[in-house]
Short mmCIF file of C-alpha atoms in Angstrom, two decimals:
data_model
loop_
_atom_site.label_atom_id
_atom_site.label_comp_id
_atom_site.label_asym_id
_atom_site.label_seq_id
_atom_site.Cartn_x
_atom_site.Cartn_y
_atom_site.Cartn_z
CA UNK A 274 12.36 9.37 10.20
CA UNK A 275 12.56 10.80 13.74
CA UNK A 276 9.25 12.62 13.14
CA UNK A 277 7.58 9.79 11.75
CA UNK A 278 7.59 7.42 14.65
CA UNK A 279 9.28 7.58 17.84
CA UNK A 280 10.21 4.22 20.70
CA UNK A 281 10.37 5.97 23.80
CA UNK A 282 13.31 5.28 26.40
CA UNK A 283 11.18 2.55 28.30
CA UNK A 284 10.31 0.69 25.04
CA UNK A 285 14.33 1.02 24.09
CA UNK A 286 15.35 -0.50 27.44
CA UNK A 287 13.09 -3.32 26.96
CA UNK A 288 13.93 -4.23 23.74
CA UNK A 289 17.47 -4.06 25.22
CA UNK A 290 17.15 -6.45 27.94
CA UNK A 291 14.71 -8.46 25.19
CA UNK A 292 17.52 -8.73 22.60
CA UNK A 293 20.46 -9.35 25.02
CA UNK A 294 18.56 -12.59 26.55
CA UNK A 295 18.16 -13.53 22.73
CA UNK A 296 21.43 -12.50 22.13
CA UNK A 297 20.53 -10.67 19.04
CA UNK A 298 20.74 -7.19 18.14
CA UNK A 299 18.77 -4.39 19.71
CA UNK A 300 16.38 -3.95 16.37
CA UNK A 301 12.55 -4.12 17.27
CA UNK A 302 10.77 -4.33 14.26
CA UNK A 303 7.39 -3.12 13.88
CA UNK A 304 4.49 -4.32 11.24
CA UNK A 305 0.95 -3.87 10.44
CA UNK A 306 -1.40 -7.09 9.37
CA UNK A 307 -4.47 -7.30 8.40
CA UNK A 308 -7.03 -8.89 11.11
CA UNK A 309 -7.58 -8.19 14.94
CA UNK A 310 -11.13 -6.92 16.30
CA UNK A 311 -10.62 -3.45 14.53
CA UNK A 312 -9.23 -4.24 10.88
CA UNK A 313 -5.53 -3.81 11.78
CA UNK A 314 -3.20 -5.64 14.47
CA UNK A 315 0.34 -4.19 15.38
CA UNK A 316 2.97 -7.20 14.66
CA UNK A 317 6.53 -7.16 16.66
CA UNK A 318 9.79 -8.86 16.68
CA UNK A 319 13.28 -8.67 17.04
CA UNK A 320 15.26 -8.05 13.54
CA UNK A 321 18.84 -9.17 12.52
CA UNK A 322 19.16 -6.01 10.29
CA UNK A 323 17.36 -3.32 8.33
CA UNK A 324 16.04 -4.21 5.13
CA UNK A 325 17.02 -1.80 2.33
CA UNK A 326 13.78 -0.04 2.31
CA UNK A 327 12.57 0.10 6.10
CA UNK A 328 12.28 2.82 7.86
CA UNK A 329 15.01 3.64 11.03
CA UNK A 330 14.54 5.30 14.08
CA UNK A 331 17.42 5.11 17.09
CA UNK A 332 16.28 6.00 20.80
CA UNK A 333 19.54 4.86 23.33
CA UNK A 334 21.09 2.68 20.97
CA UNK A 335 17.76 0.46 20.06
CA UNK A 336 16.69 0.44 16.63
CA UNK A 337 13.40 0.70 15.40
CA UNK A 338 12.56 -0.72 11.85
CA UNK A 339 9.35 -0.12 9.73
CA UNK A 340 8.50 -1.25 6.00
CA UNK A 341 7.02 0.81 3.54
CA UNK A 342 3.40 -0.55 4.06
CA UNK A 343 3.62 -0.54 7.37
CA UNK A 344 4.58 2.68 7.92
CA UNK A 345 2.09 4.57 5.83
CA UNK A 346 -0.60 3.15 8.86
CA UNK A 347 1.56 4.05 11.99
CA UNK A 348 3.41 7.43 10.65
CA UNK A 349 3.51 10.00 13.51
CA UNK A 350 3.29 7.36 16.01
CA UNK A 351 4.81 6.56 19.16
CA UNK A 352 5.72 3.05 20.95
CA UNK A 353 6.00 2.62 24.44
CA UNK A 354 6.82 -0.30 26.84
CA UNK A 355 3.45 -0.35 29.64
CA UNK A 356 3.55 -2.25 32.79
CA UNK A 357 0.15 -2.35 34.65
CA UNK A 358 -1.38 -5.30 36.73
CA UNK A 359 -3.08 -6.91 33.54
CA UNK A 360 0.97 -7.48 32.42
CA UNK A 361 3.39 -5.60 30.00
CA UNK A 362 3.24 -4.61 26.28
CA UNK A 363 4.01 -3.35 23.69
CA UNK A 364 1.62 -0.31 22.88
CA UNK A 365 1.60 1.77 20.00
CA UNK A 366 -0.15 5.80 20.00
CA UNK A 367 -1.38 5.67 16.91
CA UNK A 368 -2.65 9.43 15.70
CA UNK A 369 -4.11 7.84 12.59
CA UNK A 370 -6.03 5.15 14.51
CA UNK A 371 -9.56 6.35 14.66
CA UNK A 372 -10.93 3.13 15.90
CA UNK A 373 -9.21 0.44 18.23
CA UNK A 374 -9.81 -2.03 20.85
CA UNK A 375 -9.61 -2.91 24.54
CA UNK A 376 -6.69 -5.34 23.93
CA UNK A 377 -4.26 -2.00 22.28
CA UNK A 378 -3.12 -4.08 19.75
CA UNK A 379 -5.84 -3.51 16.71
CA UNK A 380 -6.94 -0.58 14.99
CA UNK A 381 -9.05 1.06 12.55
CA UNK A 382 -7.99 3.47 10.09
#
């Protein structure tokens, strides 16, 4: 899956530091749902384990997990960890996105 979708190393350390305050393992899961301002909103949280049929990706250690569903919409993509002065997200490049909005967390397809 490493050309499908790609967490960079400032994403991984995050969800490092995220998971060891949890204590729970370094596994950010990511989802699409339906909704949001463009027709699609980016869903994330921490995962005990794989399921069978999700998608893995490993950058220093941290796991990335993706269903089947999910990963049709965000294939090719890449998620980062962005600090700015309006705070620090989560932010998915999505090459399939051809619409989105301000907040970087909806999308269009």
């Amino acid at each position: 899956m490493a050309d499908a979708l790609t967490l960079t190393p400032a994403a991984a350390r995050r969800v490092a530091t995220i998971a060891q305050k949890q204590a729970k393992p370094a596994i950010l899961r990511l989802a699409v749902e339906g909704g949001g301002c463009s027709g699609f909103q980016y869903r994330f949280d921490l995962a005990e384990a794989p399921e069978a049929d999700d998608a893995v990706s490993e950058t220093d250690g941290v796991q990335l997990v993706v269903d089947p569903i999910s990963l049709d919409l965000v294939s090719g993509s890449v998620v980062d960890f962005v600090e700015s002065l309006g705070g620090a997200a989560f932010r998915v490049e999505n090459p399939q996105a051809a619409a989105g909005c301000g907040c970087g967390s909806s999308f269009g397809i």
